[in-house]
Amino acid sequence: MNIDLFEKYESNVRGYIRSFPTIFVKSKNATMWDHQGKAYIDFFGGAGSLNYGHNDPAIKRAIIDFIERDGVTNALDKATDAKYLFIKKLQETILQPRGLDYKVQFVGPTGTNAVETALKLARKVKERSKIVSFTNAYHGHTLGALAVTGNEFYHDDFYGVPLNVTKMPYDNYFDPTGEGQMDSIDMMRQYYEDASSGYDLPAGIIVETIQGEGGINVASVEWLQKLDKMCKDLDILLIVDDIQVGNGRTGNFFSFERAGIKPDIVTISKSIGTGLPMAIVLMRPDIDEWSPGEHTGTFRGNSLAFVAGATALERWETDEFSKEVAEKGKKVEARFQAIAERHKDLISDVRGLGMIWGLQSEVEDFCNEVSAEAFKRGLLAETAGADDQVIKFLAPLTISEEELNKGLDLLDESVDAAAA
Ligand code: PMP
């Protein structure tokens, strides 16, 4: 096998292959191997789709058993036992213990499909067209999801976006210290309550509680609570996009739990299918205003993803898993802080929560160099942010202590090499 085949026959749009230019053939928990037998510690984690690791033994067993008993793999949105068990597990293990009353809608296979669905639903329920999203947001690649995405790189060549969207400043936009100034929620509230604005209310506001692609920007609990309260007071639907930071990434199953808020709509994908295609929308039952068949899609039910996802949710039956995530996260934070201390001239910030962390550099291309040095040494670490100004940690939550230590050592070496 030769990597040149991709250059020759695969579209130029291919992306991650450029950060990690090799052919991967095997993977186990947080380690991947390429066709030449070289091992890589995976701090990229399938951009958040591998929270439960590669080829987790229980998940793998469940998939093999399902195939061996000739379970129904393709069902569109017919009822199957696999879907039944997934819904039951989601309700009983995740939603009900958290006091969350949501119905689930299965949408197309990828996160973007969940975002599109949420935007359509908000417009239908509120009978308004406008959506508000935030600077540096990432919500997906199709035209509607793109319209609420705040990185112009994805927009520039596509001649305008088809939605009525206003992008507002994310938390700490005006004042990174967070001290004393009016923030974007105060600003929105004042504007929308002012008759001279024409009461131009949005149907919904879509937000990531931590912006992953945007550069690991962590919204404060206070800001999220203010946003939630404004939405309630002004009759706007709050949509939390938990596609990247849900599924336990922050230590809680949902990222918004730390703010004690209950969004009207939640989009979930990536690790909900443990890396197999699944995207869902959770909605308050009273806003489930869909008519049968009104929003369709052939791949709304991948049974292998249901089986794998239901098995993964078993980890949430006790609070051991979230404790494990918190412990590992502390270790990552400490090592990231140590790197920043050592390279004060190059690293300007360390940000994150739970098992999502970022190291920021203002020096152009520094993070891309770190990523390239890491790859050479056997570590997969991607950049994030509009200018690739952040090195991102998104390893499987199940990463072993040995893999984590090794990966962090390799990251240390890679930062030192890029700094040299
Ligand atoms: N929302 C967020 C917060 C994401 O991080 C992503 C993917 N990076 C998406 C939506 C889109 O998901 P997908 O790439 O599966 O369409």
Tab-separated table of N, CA and C in Angstrom, residues 246-375:
chain	number	residue	atom	x	y	z
A	246	GLY	N	-20.399	16.383	24.252
A	246	GLY	CA	-21.305	15.512	24.995
A	246	GLY	C	-20.675	14.135	25.136
A	247	ASN	N	-21.487	13.152	25.438
A	247	ASN	CA	-21.007	11.764	25.559
A	247	ASN	C	-19.850	11.641	26.568
A	248	GLY	N	-19.906	12.423	27.636
A	248	GLY	CA	-18.951	12.239	28.732
A	248	GLY	C	-17.658	13.006	28.620
A	249	ARG	N	-17.466	13.732	27.561
A	249	ARG	CA	-16.180	14.406	27.334
A	249	ARG	C	-15.794	15.325	28.497
A	250	THR	N	-16.791	16.005	29.078
A	250	THR	CA	-16.470	16.964	30.141
A	250	THR	C	-16.522	16.320	31.534
A	251	GLY	N	-16.844	15.030	31.577
A	251	GLY	CA	-16.967	14.349	32.873
A	251	GLY	C	-18.414	13.994	33.159
A	252	ASN	N	-19.343	14.872	32.797
A	252	ASN	CA	-20.771	14.551	32.849
A	252	ASN	C	-21.177	14.005	31.487
A	253	PHE	N	-22.291	13.263	31.439
A	253	PHE	CA	-22.694	12.755	30.118
A	253	PHE	C	-22.964	13.917	29.167
A	254	PHE	N	-23.763	14.894	29.626
A	254	PHE	CA	-24.025	16.090	28.801
A	254	PHE	C	-23.142	17.234	29.301
A	255	SER	N	-22.665	18.038	28.374
A	255	SER	CA	-21.758	19.121	28.776
A	255	SER	C	-22.502	20.223	29.524
A	256	PHE	N	-23.825	20.329	29.319
A	256	PHE	CA	-24.566	21.434	29.946
A	256	PHE	C	-24.928	21.137	31.396
A	257	GLU	N	-24.664	19.916	31.847
A	257	GLU	CA	-25.011	19.570	33.232
A	257	GLU	C	-24.285	20.463	34.233
A	258	ARG	N	-23.054	20.872	33.882
A	258	ARG	CA	-22.291	21.693	34.837
A	258	ARG	C	-22.972	23.032	35.095
A	259	ALA	N	-23.826	23.483	34.161
A	259	ALA	CA	-24.520	24.764	34.347
A	259	ALA	C	-25.925	24.560	34.923
A	260	GLY	N	-26.322	23.302	35.102
A	260	GLY	CA	-27.645	23.011	35.661
A	260	GLY	C	-28.788	23.482	34.779
A	261	ILE	N	-28.556	23.557	33.473
A	261	ILE	CA	-29.615	24.028	32.570
A	261	ILE	C	-30.217	22.847	31.809
A	262	LYS	N	-31.440	23.033	31.320
A	262	LYS	CA	-32.101	21.994	30.536
A	262	LYS	C	-32.490	22.592	29.188
A	263	PRO	N	-31.643	22.412	28.174
A	263	PRO	CA	-31.962	22.995	26.863
A	263	PRO	C	-33.277	22.431	26.309
A	264	ASP	N	-33.872	23.161	25.391
A	264	ASP	CA	-35.110	22.670	24.756
A	264	ASP	C	-34.792	21.580	23.746
A	265	ILE	N	-33.642	21.738	23.087
A	265	ILE	CA	-33.227	20.802	22.040
A	265	ILE	C	-31.737	20.518	22.243
A	266	VAL	N	-31.332	19.253	22.068
A	266	VAL	CA	-29.914	18.900	22.186
A	266	VAL	C	-29.528	18.075	20.956
A	267	THR	N	-28.410	18.421	20.337
A	267	THR	CA	-27.919	17.604	19.223
A	267	THR	C	-26.753	16.749	19.727
A	268	ILE	N	-26.800	15.469	19.359
A	268	ILE	CA	-25.784	14.510	19.817
A	268	ILE	C	-25.370	13.656	18.620
A	269	SER	N	-24.084	13.385	18.517
A	269	SER	CA	-23.633	12.431	17.495
A	269	SER	C	-22.278	11.881	17.933
A	270	LYS	N	-21.358	11.725	16.999
A	270	LYS	CA	-19.999	11.231	17.279
A	270	LYS	C	-20.030	9.983	18.181
A	271	SER	N	-19.670	10.126	19.479
A	271	SER	CA	-19.497	8.925	20.312
A	271	SER	C	-20.802	8.231	20.703
A	272	ILE	N	-21.951	8.802	20.378
A	272	ILE	CA	-23.204	8.125	20.746
A	272	ILE	C	-23.299	6.777	20.008
A	273	GLY	N	-22.680	6.695	18.844
A	273	GLY	CA	-22.632	5.418	18.114
A	273	GLY	C	-21.264	4.759	18.247
A	274	THR	N	-20.457	5.251	19.186
A	274	THR	CA	-19.094	4.742	19.456
A	274	THR	C	-18.192	4.776	18.212
A	275	GLY	N	-18.471	5.701	17.322
A	275	GLY	CA	-17.659	5.788	16.105
A	275	GLY	C	-18.388	5.234	14.893
A	276	LEU	N	-19.510	4.547	15.125
A	276	LEU	CA	-20.363	4.127	13.999
A	276	LEU	C	-21.384	5.246	13.768
A	277	PRO	N	-21.926	5.339	12.539
A	277	PRO	CA	-22.763	6.507	12.240
A	277	PRO	C	-24.085	6.549	13.001
A	278	MET	N	-24.242	7.566	13.813
A	278	MET	CA	-25.526	7.829	14.460
A	278	MET	C	-25.576	9.296	14.864
A	279	ALA	N	-26.706	9.929	14.622
A	279	ALA	CA	-26.925	11.289	15.109
A	279	ALA	C	-28.347	11.363	15.618
A	280	ILE	N	-28.513	12.032	16.755
A	280	ILE	CA	-29.856	12.140	17.328
A	280	ILE	C	-30.141	13.579	17.757
A	281	VAL	N	-31.434	13.856	17.816
A	281	VAL	CA	-31.881	15.126	18.372
A	281	VAL	C	-32.767	14.792	19.563
A	282	LEU	N	-32.476	15.421	20.694
A	282	LEU	CA	-33.336	15.261	21.869
A	282	LEU	C	-34.182	16.522	21.958
A	283	MET	N	-35.488	16.347	22.182
A	283	MET	CA	-36.363	17.529	22.239
A	283	MET	C	-37.364	17.384	23.370
A	284	ARG	N	-37.723	18.530	23.944
A	284	ARG	CA	-38.803	18.521	24.939
A	284	ARG	C	-40.030	17.906	24.282
A	285	PRO	N	-40.720	16.967	24.961
A	285	PRO	CA	-41.846	16.288	24.302
A	285	PRO	C	-42.892	17.244	23.738
A	286	ASP	N	-43.132	18.371	24.412
A	286	ASP	CA	-44.197	19.273	23.950
A	286	ASP	C	-43.815	20.041	22.685
A	287	ILE	N	-42.547	20.021	22.301
A	287	ILE	CA	-42.216	20.701	21.037
A	287	ILE	C	-41.996	19.700	19.890
A	288	ASP	N	-42.360	18.457	20.122
A	288	ASP	CA	-42.239	17.460	19.048
A	288	ASP	C	-43.394	17.663	18.068
A	289	GLU	N	-43.260	18.679	17.258
A	289	GLU	CA	-44.372	19.038	16.354
A	289	GLU	C	-44.215	18.449	14.962
A	290	TRP	N	-43.346	17.493	14.818
A	290	TRP	CA	-43.168	16.871	13.505
A	290	TRP	C	-44.427	16.111	13.085
A	291	SER	N	-44.749	16.165	11.802
A	291	SER	CA	-45.778	15.264	11.256
A	291	SER	C	-45.060	14.013	10.772
A	292	PRO	N	-45.734	12.870	10.782
A	292	PRO	CA	-45.072	11.626	10.354
A	292	PRO	C	-44.439	11.773	8.963
A	293	GLY	N	-43.181	11.428	8.878
A	293	GLY	CA	-42.488	11.425	7.588
A	293	GLY	C	-42.091	12.791	7.070
A	294	GLU	N	-42.278	13.822	7.880
A	294	GLU	CA	-42.032	15.185	7.401
A	294	GLU	C	-40.538	15.493	7.250
A	295	HIS	N	-39.730	14.750	7.962
A	295	HIS	CA	-38.273	14.982	7.910
A	295	HIS	C	-37.656	13.584	7.793
A	296	THR	N	-37.130	13.265	6.622
A	296	THR	CA	-36.796	11.865	6.380
A	296	THR	C	-35.292	11.635	6.272
A	297	GLY	N	-34.910	10.567	5.598
A	297	GLY	CA	-33.495	10.202	5.470
A	297	GLY	C	-33.387	8.687	5.526
A	298	THR	N	-32.675	8.132	4.554
A	298	THR	CA	-32.573	6.669	4.492
A	298	THR	C	-31.833	6.094	5.699
A	299	PHE	N	-30.752	6.771	6.077
A	299	PHE	CA	-29.919	6.192	7.133
A	299	PHE	C	-30.212	6.798	8.494
A	300	ARG	N	-31.435	6.555	8.961
A	300	ARG	CA	-31.813	7.035	10.289
A	300	ARG	C	-31.759	5.921	11.317
A	301	GLY	N	-31.229	4.800	10.922
A	301	GLY	CA	-31.230	3.694	11.868
A	301	GLY	C	-30.171	2.684	11.520
A	302	ASN	N	-28.960	2.902	12.001
A	302	ASN	CA	-27.904	1.926	11.783
A	302	ASN	C	-27.895	1.025	13.006
A	303	SER	N	-28.370	-0.197	12.826
A	303	SER	CA	-28.540	-1.072	13.991
A	303	SER	C	-27.221	-1.381	14.672
A	304	LEU	N	-26.133	-1.453	13.894
A	304	LEU	CA	-24.839	-1.730	14.534
A	304	LEU	C	-24.495	-0.585	15.488
A	305	ALA	N	-24.843	0.636	15.077
A	305	ALA	CA	-24.601	1.786	15.961
A	305	ALA	C	-25.508	1.730	17.189
A	306	PHE	N	-26.759	1.283	17.003
A	306	PHE	CA	-27.659	1.154	18.173
A	306	PHE	C	-27.093	0.150	19.177
A	307	VAL	N	-26.645	-0.992	18.646
A	307	VAL	CA	-26.136	-2.067	19.515
A	307	VAL	C	-24.875	-1.585	20.234
A	308	ALA	N	-23.971	-0.968	19.462
A	308	ALA	CA	-22.720	-0.480	20.043
A	308	ALA	C	-23.012	0.636	21.048
A	309	GLY	N	-23.901	1.548	20.656
A	309	GLY	CA	-24.220	2.687	21.516
A	309	GLY	C	-24.870	2.253	22.817
A	310	ALA	N	-25.797	1.306	22.735
A	310	ALA	CA	-26.475	0.831	23.955
A	310	ALA	C	-25.463	0.166	24.888
A	311	THR	N	-24.510	-0.555	24.312
A	311	THR	CA	-23.484	-1.203	25.143
A	311	THR	C	-22.613	-0.145	25.824
A	312	ALA	N	-22.256	0.884	25.076
A	312	ALA	CA	-21.416	1.948	25.648
A	312	ALA	C	-22.128	2.657	26.799
A	313	LEU	N	-23.441	2.842	26.657
A	313	LEU	CA	-24.170	3.583	27.700
A	313	LEU	C	-24.167	2.843	29.037
A	314	GLU	N	-23.878	1.536	28.998
A	314	GLU	CA	-23.819	0.771	30.258
A	314	GLU	C	-22.756	1.337	31.199
A	315	ARG	N	-21.745	1.961	30.632
A	315	ARG	CA	-20.702	2.556	31.485
A	315	ARG	C	-21.253	3.634	32.404
A	316	TRP	N	-22.417	4.178	32.046
A	316	TRP	CA	-22.982	5.279	32.827
A	316	TRP	C	-23.928	4.793	33.902
A	317	GLU	N	-23.990	3.467	34.107
A	317	GLU	CA	-24.901	2.952	35.132
A	317	GLU	C	-24.402	3.270	36.537
A	318	THR	N	-23.096	3.472	36.695
A	318	THR	CA	-22.567	3.946	37.986
A	318	THR	C	-21.822	5.255	37.694
A	319	ASP	N	-21.336	5.914	38.764
A	319	ASP	CA	-20.610	7.161	38.484
A	319	ASP	C	-19.100	6.957	38.380
A	320	GLU	N	-18.673	5.681	38.307
A	320	GLU	CA	-17.246	5.380	38.203
A	320	GLU	C	-16.608	6.025	36.971
A	321	PHE	N	-17.344	5.956	35.849
A	321	PHE	CA	-16.769	6.422	34.585
A	321	PHE	C	-16.510	7.926	34.632
A	322	SER	N	-17.473	8.680	35.175
A	322	SER	CA	-17.236	10.121	35.195
A	322	SER	C	-16.114	10.471	36.165
A	323	LYS	N	-15.953	9.689	37.237
A	323	LYS	CA	-14.823	9.935	38.152
A	323	LYS	C	-13.503	9.692	37.428
A	324	GLU	N	-13.502	8.616	36.626
A	324	GLU	CA	-12.294	8.256	35.873
A	324	GLU	C	-11.919	9.394	34.906
A	325	VAL	N	-12.939	9.929	34.240
A	325	VAL	CA	-12.704	11.020	33.280
A	325	VAL	C	-12.116	12.235	34.005
A	326	ALA	N	-12.679	12.544	35.175
A	326	ALA	CA	-12.207	13.706	35.932
A	326	ALA	C	-10.743	13.525	36.346
A	327	GLU	N	-10.408	12.325	36.822
A	327	GLU	CA	-9.030	12.058	37.272
A	327	GLU	C	-8.038	12.219	36.119
A	328	LYS	N	-8.370	11.573	35.001
A	328	LYS	CA	-7.452	11.640	33.854
A	328	LYS	C	-7.328	13.083	33.374
A	329	GLY	N	-8.459	13.788	33.375
A	329	GLY	CA	-8.461	15.180	32.918
A	329	GLY	C	-7.518	16.033	33.747
A	330	LYS	N	-7.489	15.777	35.056
A	330	LYS	CA	-6.610	16.571	35.939
A	330	LYS	C	-5.156	16.359	35.563
A	331	LYS	N	-4.843	15.115	35.235
A	331	LYS	CA	-3.463	14.808	34.853
A	331	LYS	C	-3.096	15.559	33.559
A	332	VAL	N	-4.017	15.536	32.593
A	332	VAL	CA	-3.752	16.225	31.322
A	332	VAL	C	-3.560	17.717	31.583
A	333	GLU	N	-4.444	18.270	32.397
A	333	GLU	CA	-4.354	19.709	32.687
A	333	GLU	C	-2.991	20.041	33.299
A	334	ALA	N	-2.562	19.233	34.266
A	334	ALA	CA	-1.287	19.509	34.943
A	334	ALA	C	-0.124	19.455	33.948
A	335	ARG	N	-0.157	18.458	33.070
A	335	ARG	CA	0.940	18.344	32.092
A	335	ARG	C	0.903	19.497	31.081
A	336	PHE	N	-0.314	19.911	30.701
A	336	PHE	CA	-0.441	21.040	29.768
A	336	PHE	C	0.062	22.332	30.433
A	337	GLN	N	-0.274	22.497	31.713
A	337	GLN	CA	0.196	23.691	32.432
A	337	GLN	C	1.716	23.689	32.501
A	338	ALA	N	2.296	22.494	32.702
A	338	ALA	CA	3.758	22.405	32.803
A	338	ALA	C	4.405	22.782	31.467
A	339	ILE	N	3.801	22.342	30.377
A	339	ILE	CA	4.338	22.706	29.049
A	339	ILE	C	4.274	24.216	28.877
A	340	ALA	N	3.137	24.803	29.256
A	340	ALA	CA	2.962	26.257	29.094
A	340	ALA	C	3.976	27.020	29.945
A	341	GLU	N	4.220	26.523	31.150
A	341	GLU	CA	5.215	27.131	32.057
A	341	GLU	C	6.603	27.121	31.411
A	342	ARG	N	6.932	25.971	30.815
A	342	ARG	CA	8.255	25.795	30.212
A	342	ARG	C	8.444	26.659	28.971
A	343	HIS	N	7.327	26.940	28.288
A	343	HIS	CA	7.413	27.683	27.019
A	343	HIS	C	6.553	28.941	27.071
A	344	LYS	N	6.805	29.755	28.090
A	344	LYS	CA	5.978	30.963	28.298
A	344	LYS	C	5.963	31.874	27.078
A	345	ASP	N	7.077	31.873	26.344
A	345	ASP	CA	7.181	32.746	25.172
A	345	ASP	C	6.343	32.237	23.998
A	346	LEU	N	6.003	30.962	24.012
A	346	LEU	CA	5.289	30.376	22.864
A	346	LEU	C	3.841	30.008	23.172
A	347	ILE	N	3.571	29.602	24.388
A	347	ILE	CA	2.216	29.160	24.738
A	347	ILE	C	1.530	30.261	25.542
A	348	SER	N	0.383	30.719	25.036
A	348	SER	CA	-0.268	31.849	25.692
A	348	SER	C	-1.424	31.431	26.600
A	349	ASP	N	-1.935	30.220	26.418
A	349	ASP	CA	-3.083	29.841	27.251
A	349	ASP	C	-3.259	28.328	27.266
A	350	VAL	N	-3.783	27.832	28.372
A	350	VAL	CA	-4.202	26.426	28.491
A	350	VAL	C	-5.678	26.459	28.865
A	351	ARG	N	-6.516	25.777	28.079
A	351	ARG	CA	-7.955	25.831	28.355
A	351	ARG	C	-8.566	24.450	28.242
A	352	GLY	N	-9.608	24.208	29.008
A	352	GLY	CA	-10.320	22.947	28.847
A	352	GLY	C	-11.125	22.594	30.061
A	353	LEU	N	-11.624	21.377	30.043
A	353	LEU	CA	-12.462	20.845	31.109
A	353	LEU	C	-12.542	19.339	30.891
A	354	GLY	N	-12.565	18.564	31.984
A	354	GLY	CA	-12.688	17.112	31.817
A	354	GLY	C	-11.577	16.593	30.929
A	355	MET	N	-11.938	15.968	29.819
A	355	MET	CA	-10.948	15.385	28.915
A	355	MET	C	-10.894	16.104	27.567
A	356	ILE	N	-11.173	17.418	27.576
A	356	ILE	CA	-10.937	18.210	26.362
A	356	ILE	C	-10.047	19.380	26.770
A	357	TRP	N	-8.875	19.460	26.149
A	357	TRP	CA	-7.898	20.481	26.544
A	357	TRP	C	-7.245	21.074	25.315
A	358	GLY	N	-6.807	22.304	25.450
A	358	GLY	CA	-6.106	22.967	24.355
A	358	GLY	C	-4.941	23.789	24.869
A	359	LEU	N	-3.896	23.809	24.059
A	359	LEU	CA	-2.721	24.655	24.315
A	359	LEU	C	-2.718	25.697	23.218
A	360	GLN	N	-2.768	26.974	23.573
A	360	GLN	CA	-2.830	28.003	22.535
A	360	GLN	C	-1.488	28.695	22.333
A	361	SER	N	-1.168	28.967	21.079
A	361	SER	CA	0.034	29.750	20.767
A	361	SER	C	-0.340	30.866	19.808
A	362	GLU	N	0.224	32.048	20.040
A	362	GLU	CA	-0.032	33.164	19.112
A	362	GLU	C	0.971	33.137	17.967
A	363	VAL	N	1.968	32.259	18.073
A	363	VAL	CA	3.012	32.234	17.049
A	363	VAL	C	2.493	31.463	15.838
A	364	GLU	N	2.494	32.140	14.695
A	364	GLU	CA	1.907	31.556	13.493
A	364	GLU	C	2.486	30.179	13.198
A	365	ASP	N	1.628	29.251	12.934
A	365	ASP	CA	2.002	27.896	12.528
A	365	ASP	C	2.681	27.046	13.595
A	366	PHE	N	2.854	27.598	14.800
A	366	PHE	CA	3.547	26.819	15.832
A	366	PHE	C	2.797	25.504	16.120
A	367	CYS	N	1.477	25.582	16.247
A	367	CYS	CA	0.709	24.369	16.601
A	367	CYS	C	0.745	23.342	15.467
A	368	ASN	N	0.761	23.830	14.223
A	368	ASN	CA	0.897	22.879	13.109
A	368	ASN	C	2.254	22.179	13.173
A	369	GLU	N	3.284	22.929	13.583
A	369	GLU	CA	4.603	22.295	13.717
A	369	GLU	C	4.612	21.262	14.837
A	370	VAL	N	3.933	21.592	15.934
A	370	VAL	CA	3.857	20.626	17.045
A	370	VAL	C	3.155	19.358	16.557
A	371	SER	N	2.062	19.538	15.834
A	371	SER	CA	1.308	18.390	15.331
A	371	SER	C	2.182	17.523	14.412
A	372	ALA	N	2.975	18.181	13.555
A	372	ALA	CA	3.846	17.436	12.636
A	372	ALA	C	4.952	16.700	13.403
A	373	GLU	N	5.518	17.364	14.412
A	373	GLU	CA	6.555	16.714	15.231
A	373	GLU	C	5.951	15.521	15.974
A	374	ALA	N	4.723	15.696	16.455
A	374	ALA	CA	4.051	14.623	17.192
A	374	ALA	C	3.841	13.415	16.273
A	375	PHE	N	3.387	13.690	15.080
A	375	PHE	CA	3.133	12.591	14.145
A	375	PHE	C	4.412	11.780	13.897
